mmCIF file of C-alpha atoms in Angstrom:
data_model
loop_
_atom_site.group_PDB
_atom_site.id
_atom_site.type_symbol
_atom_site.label_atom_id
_atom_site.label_comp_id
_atom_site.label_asym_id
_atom_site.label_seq_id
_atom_site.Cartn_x
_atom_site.Cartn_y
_atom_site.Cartn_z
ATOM 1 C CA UNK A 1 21.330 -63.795 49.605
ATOM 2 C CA UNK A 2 19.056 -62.995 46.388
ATOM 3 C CA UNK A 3 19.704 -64.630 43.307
ATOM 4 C CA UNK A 4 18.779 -66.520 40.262
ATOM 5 C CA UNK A 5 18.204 -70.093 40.594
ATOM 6 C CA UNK A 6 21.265 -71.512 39.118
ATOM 7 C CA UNK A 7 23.986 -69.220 40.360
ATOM 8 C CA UNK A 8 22.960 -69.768 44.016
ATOM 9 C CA UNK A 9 22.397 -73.950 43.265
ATOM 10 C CA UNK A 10 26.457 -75.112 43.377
ATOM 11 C CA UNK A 11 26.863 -73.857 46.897
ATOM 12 C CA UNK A 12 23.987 -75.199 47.421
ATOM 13 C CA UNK A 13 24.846 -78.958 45.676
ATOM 14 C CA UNK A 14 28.040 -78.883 47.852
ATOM 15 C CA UNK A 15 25.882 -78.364 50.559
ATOM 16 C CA UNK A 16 27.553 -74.787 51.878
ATOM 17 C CA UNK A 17 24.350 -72.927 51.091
ATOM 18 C CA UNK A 18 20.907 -73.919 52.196
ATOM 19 C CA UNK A 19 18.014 -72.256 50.182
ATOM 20 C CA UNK A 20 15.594 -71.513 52.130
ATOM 21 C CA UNK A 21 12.612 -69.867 50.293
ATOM 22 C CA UNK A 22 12.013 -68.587 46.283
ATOM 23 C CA UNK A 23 10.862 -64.637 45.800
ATOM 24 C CA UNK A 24 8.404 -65.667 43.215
ATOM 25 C CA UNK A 25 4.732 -66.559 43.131
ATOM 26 C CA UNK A 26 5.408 -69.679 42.235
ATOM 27 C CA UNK A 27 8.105 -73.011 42.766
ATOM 28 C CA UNK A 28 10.813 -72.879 40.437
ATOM 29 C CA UNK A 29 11.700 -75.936 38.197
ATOM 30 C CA UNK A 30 15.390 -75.367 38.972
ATOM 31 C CA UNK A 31 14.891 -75.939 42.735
ATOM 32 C CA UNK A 32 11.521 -78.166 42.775
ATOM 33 C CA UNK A 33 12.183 -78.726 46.515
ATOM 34 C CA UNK A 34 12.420 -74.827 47.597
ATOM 35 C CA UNK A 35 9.467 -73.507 48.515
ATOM 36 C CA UNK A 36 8.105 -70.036 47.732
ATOM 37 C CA UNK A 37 7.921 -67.432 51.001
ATOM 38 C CA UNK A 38 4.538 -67.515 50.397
ATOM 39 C CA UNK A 39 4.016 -70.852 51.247
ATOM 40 C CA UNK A 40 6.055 -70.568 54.021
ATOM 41 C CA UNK A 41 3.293 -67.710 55.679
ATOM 42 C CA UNK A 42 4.934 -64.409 53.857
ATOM 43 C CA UNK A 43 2.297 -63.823 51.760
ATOM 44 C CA UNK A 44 1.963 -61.067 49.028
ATOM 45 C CA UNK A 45 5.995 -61.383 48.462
ATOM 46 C CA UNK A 46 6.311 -62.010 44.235
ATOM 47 C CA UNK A 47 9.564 -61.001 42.629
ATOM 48 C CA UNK A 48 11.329 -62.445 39.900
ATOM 49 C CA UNK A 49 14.967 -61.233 38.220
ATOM 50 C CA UNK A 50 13.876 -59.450 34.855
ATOM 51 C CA UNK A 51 15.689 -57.615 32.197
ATOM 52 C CA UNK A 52 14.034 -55.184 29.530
ATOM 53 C CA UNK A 53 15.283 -53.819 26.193
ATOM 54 C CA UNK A 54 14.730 -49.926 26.104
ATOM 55 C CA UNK A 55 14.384 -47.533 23.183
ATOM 56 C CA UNK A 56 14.953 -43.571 23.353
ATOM 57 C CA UNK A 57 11.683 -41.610 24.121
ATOM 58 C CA UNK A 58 9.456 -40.137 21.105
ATOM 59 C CA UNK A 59 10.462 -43.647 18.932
ATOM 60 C CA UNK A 60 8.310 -43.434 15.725
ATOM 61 C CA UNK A 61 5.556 -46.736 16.152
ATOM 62 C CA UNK A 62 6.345 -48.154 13.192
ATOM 63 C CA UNK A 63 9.987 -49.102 14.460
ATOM 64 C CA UNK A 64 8.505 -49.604 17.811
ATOM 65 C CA UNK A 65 6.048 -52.244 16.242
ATOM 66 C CA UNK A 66 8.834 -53.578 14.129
ATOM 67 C CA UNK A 67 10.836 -53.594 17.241
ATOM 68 C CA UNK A 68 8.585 -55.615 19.588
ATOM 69 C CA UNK A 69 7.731 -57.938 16.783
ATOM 70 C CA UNK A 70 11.569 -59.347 16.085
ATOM 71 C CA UNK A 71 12.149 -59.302 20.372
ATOM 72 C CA UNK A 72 8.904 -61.377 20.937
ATOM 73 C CA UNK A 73 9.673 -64.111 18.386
ATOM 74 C CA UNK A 74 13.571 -64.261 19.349
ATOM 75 C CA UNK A 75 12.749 -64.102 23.211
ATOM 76 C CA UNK A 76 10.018 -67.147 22.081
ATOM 77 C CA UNK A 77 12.304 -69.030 19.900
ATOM 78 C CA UNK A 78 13.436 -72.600 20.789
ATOM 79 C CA UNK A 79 17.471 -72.099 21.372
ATOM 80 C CA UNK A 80 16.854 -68.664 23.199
ATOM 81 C CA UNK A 81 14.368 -70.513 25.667
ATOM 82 C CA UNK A 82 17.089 -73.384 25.689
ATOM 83 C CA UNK A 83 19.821 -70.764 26.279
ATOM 84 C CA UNK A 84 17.639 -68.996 29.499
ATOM 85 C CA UNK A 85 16.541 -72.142 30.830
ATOM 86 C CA UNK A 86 20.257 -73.640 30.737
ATOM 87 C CA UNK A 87 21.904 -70.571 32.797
ATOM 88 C CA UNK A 88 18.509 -70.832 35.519
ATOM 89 C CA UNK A 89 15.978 -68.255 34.245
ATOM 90 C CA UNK A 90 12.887 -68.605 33.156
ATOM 91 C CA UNK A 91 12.125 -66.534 29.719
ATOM 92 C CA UNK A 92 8.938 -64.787 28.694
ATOM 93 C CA UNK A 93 8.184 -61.739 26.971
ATOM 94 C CA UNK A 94 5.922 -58.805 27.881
ATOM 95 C CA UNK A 95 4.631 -55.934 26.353
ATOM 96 C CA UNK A 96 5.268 -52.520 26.867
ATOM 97 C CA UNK A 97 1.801 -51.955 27.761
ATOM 98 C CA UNK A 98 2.372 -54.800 30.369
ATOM 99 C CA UNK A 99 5.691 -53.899 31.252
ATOM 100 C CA UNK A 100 4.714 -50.332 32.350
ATOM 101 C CA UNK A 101 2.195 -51.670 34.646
ATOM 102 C CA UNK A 102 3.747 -54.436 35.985
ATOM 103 C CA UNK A 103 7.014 -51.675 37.361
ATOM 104 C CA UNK A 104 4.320 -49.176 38.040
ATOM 105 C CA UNK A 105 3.389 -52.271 41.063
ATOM 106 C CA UNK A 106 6.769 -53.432 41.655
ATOM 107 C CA UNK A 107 8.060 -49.798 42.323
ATOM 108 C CA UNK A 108 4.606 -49.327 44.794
ATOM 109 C CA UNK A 109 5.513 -52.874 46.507
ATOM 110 C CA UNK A 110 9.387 -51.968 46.864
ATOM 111 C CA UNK A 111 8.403 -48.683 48.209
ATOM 112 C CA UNK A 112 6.361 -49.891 51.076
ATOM 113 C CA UNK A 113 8.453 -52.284 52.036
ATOM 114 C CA UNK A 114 11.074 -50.093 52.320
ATOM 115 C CA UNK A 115 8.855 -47.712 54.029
ATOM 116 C CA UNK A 116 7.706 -50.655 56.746
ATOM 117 C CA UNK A 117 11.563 -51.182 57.425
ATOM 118 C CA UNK A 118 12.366 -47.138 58.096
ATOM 119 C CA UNK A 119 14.488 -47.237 55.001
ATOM 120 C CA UNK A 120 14.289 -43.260 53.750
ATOM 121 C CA UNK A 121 14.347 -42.160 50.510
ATOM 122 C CA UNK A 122 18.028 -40.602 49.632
#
Protein backbone atom coordinates (compact mmCIF):
# COMPACT_ATOMS: atom_id res chain seq x y z
CA UNK A 1 0.00 0.00 0.00
CA UNK A 2 0.91 3.79 -1.00
CA UNK A 3 -0.30 6.48 0.96
CA UNK A 4 0.01 9.65 2.85
CA UNK A 5 1.44 9.50 6.18
CA UNK A 6 -1.54 9.90 8.32
CA UNK A 7 -4.17 7.85 6.55
CA UNK A 8 -1.95 4.73 6.59
CA UNK A 9 -0.74 5.60 10.61
CA UNK A 10 -4.20 4.17 12.58
CA UNK A 11 -3.74 0.71 11.17
CA UNK A 12 -0.62 1.14 11.84
CA UNK A 13 -1.13 2.49 15.82
CA UNK A 14 -3.41 -0.60 16.24
CA UNK A 15 -0.68 -2.46 15.08
CA UNK A 16 -2.60 -4.23 11.84
CA UNK A 17 -0.30 -2.44 9.42
CA UNK A 18 3.44 -2.37 9.59
CA UNK A 19 5.11 0.48 7.52
CA UNK A 20 7.80 -0.57 6.14
CA UNK A 21 9.60 2.15 4.06
CA UNK A 22 8.61 6.14 3.00
CA UNK A 23 8.65 6.99 -1.06
CA UNK A 24 10.33 10.23 -0.36
CA UNK A 25 13.89 11.50 -0.25
CA UNK A 26 13.67 12.11 3.00
CA UNK A 27 12.09 10.71 6.77
CA UNK A 28 8.82 12.04 7.38
CA UNK A 29 7.97 13.85 10.72
CA UNK A 30 4.69 11.92 10.87
CA UNK A 31 6.46 8.52 11.04
CA UNK A 32 10.07 9.57 12.51
CA UNK A 33 10.77 5.81 12.90
CA UNK A 34 10.03 4.73 9.07
CA UNK A 35 12.75 4.83 7.10
CA UNK A 36 12.99 6.03 3.49
CA UNK A 37 13.62 3.01 0.66
CA UNK A 38 16.57 4.68 0.09
CA UNK A 39 18.06 4.03 3.17
CA UNK A 40 16.99 0.74 3.10
CA UNK A 41 19.43 0.09 -0.39
CA UNK A 42 16.61 1.30 -3.13
CA UNK A 43 18.25 4.14 -4.08
CA UNK A 44 17.09 6.85 -6.63
CA UNK A 45 13.26 6.07 -5.44
CA UNK A 46 11.77 9.96 -4.44
CA UNK A 47 8.04 10.43 -4.63
CA UNK A 48 5.87 12.43 -2.65
CA UNK A 49 1.72 12.85 -2.94
CA UNK A 50 1.27 16.39 -4.65
CA UNK A 51 -1.65 18.33 -5.86
CA UNK A 52 -1.50 21.40 -8.37
CA UNK A 53 -4.01 24.16 -9.19
CA UNK A 54 -4.38 24.45 -13.09
CA UNK A 55 -5.52 27.33 -15.27
CA UNK A 56 -6.86 27.01 -19.03
CA UNK A 57 -4.03 27.36 -21.68
CA UNK A 58 -3.26 30.94 -23.35
CA UNK A 59 -4.10 32.65 -19.55
CA UNK A 60 -3.17 36.38 -19.96
CA UNK A 61 0.24 36.85 -17.34
CA UNK A 62 -1.11 39.39 -15.57
CA UNK A 63 -3.86 37.00 -13.98
CA UNK A 64 -1.33 34.31 -14.06
CA UNK A 65 1.03 36.58 -11.87
CA UNK A 66 -1.91 37.67 -9.83
CA UNK A 67 -2.78 34.07 -9.64
CA UNK A 68 0.49 32.57 -8.32
CA UNK A 69 0.91 35.49 -6.01
CA UNK A 70 -2.54 34.90 -3.79
CA UNK A 71 -1.74 30.65 -4.04
CA UNK A 72 1.89 31.16 -2.73
CA UNK A 73 0.98 33.31 0.29
CA UNK A 74 -2.28 31.13 1.17
CA UNK A 75 -0.34 27.75 0.55
CA UNK A 76 2.50 29.69 3.04
CA UNK A 77 0.12 31.00 5.51
CA UNK A 78 0.14 29.77 9.16
CA UNK A 79 -3.51 27.91 9.46
CA UNK A 80 -3.12 26.40 5.85
CA UNK A 81 0.36 24.87 6.94
CA UNK A 82 -1.51 23.95 10.31
CA UNK A 83 -4.42 22.52 8.27
CA UNK A 84 -1.78 20.19 5.85
CA UNK A 85 0.34 19.27 8.59
CA UNK A 86 -2.78 18.14 10.83
CA UNK A 87 -4.33 15.67 8.02
CA UNK A 88 -0.28 14.20 7.36
CA UNK A 89 1.08 16.24 4.42
CA UNK A 90 3.67 18.27 4.20
CA UNK A 91 2.83 21.78 2.29
CA UNK A 92 5.06 23.79 0.00
CA UNK A 93 4.54 25.69 -2.99
CA UNK A 94 6.27 25.58 -6.39
CA UNK A 95 6.34 27.45 -9.34
CA UNK A 96 5.16 26.78 -12.58
CA UNK A 97 8.52 27.06 -13.92
CA UNK A 98 9.44 24.40 -11.23
CA UNK A 99 6.46 22.49 -11.49
CA UNK A 100 6.92 21.79 -15.25
CA UNK A 101 10.26 20.42 -14.64
CA UNK A 102 9.86 18.64 -11.73
CA UNK A 103 6.67 16.29 -13.85
CA UNK A 104 8.82 16.54 -16.90
CA UNK A 105 11.32 13.96 -14.30
CA UNK A 106 8.64 12.30 -12.52
CA UNK A 107 6.86 11.27 -15.84
CA UNK A 108 10.72 10.06 -17.21
CA UNK A 109 11.21 8.12 -13.69
CA UNK A 110 7.54 6.53 -13.80
CA UNK A 111 8.15 5.60 -17.31
CA UNK A 112 11.21 3.54 -16.78
CA UNK A 113 10.11 1.94 -14.08
CA UNK A 114 7.29 0.83 -15.70
CA UNK A 115 9.35 -0.05 -18.61
CA UNK A 116 11.92 -2.26 -16.19
CA UNK A 117 8.69 -4.16 -14.93
CA UNK A 118 7.27 -5.03 -18.75
CA UNK A 119 4.36 -2.79 -17.98
CA UNK A 120 3.27 -1.52 -21.80
CA UNK A 121 1.95 1.53 -22.62
CA UNK A 122 -2.07 1.17 -23.31
Amino acid sequence: MVDAPLPSCSPRGAGTVKVLAVFSGKRTPYLPDVPTLAELGYTGIDFASWGAVVAPKGLPPAVHDKLTAALEEIVNSPSVIERFTTVGFEPGFMRYSDWAGAIGKETAEMKEIAQRAGIKEE
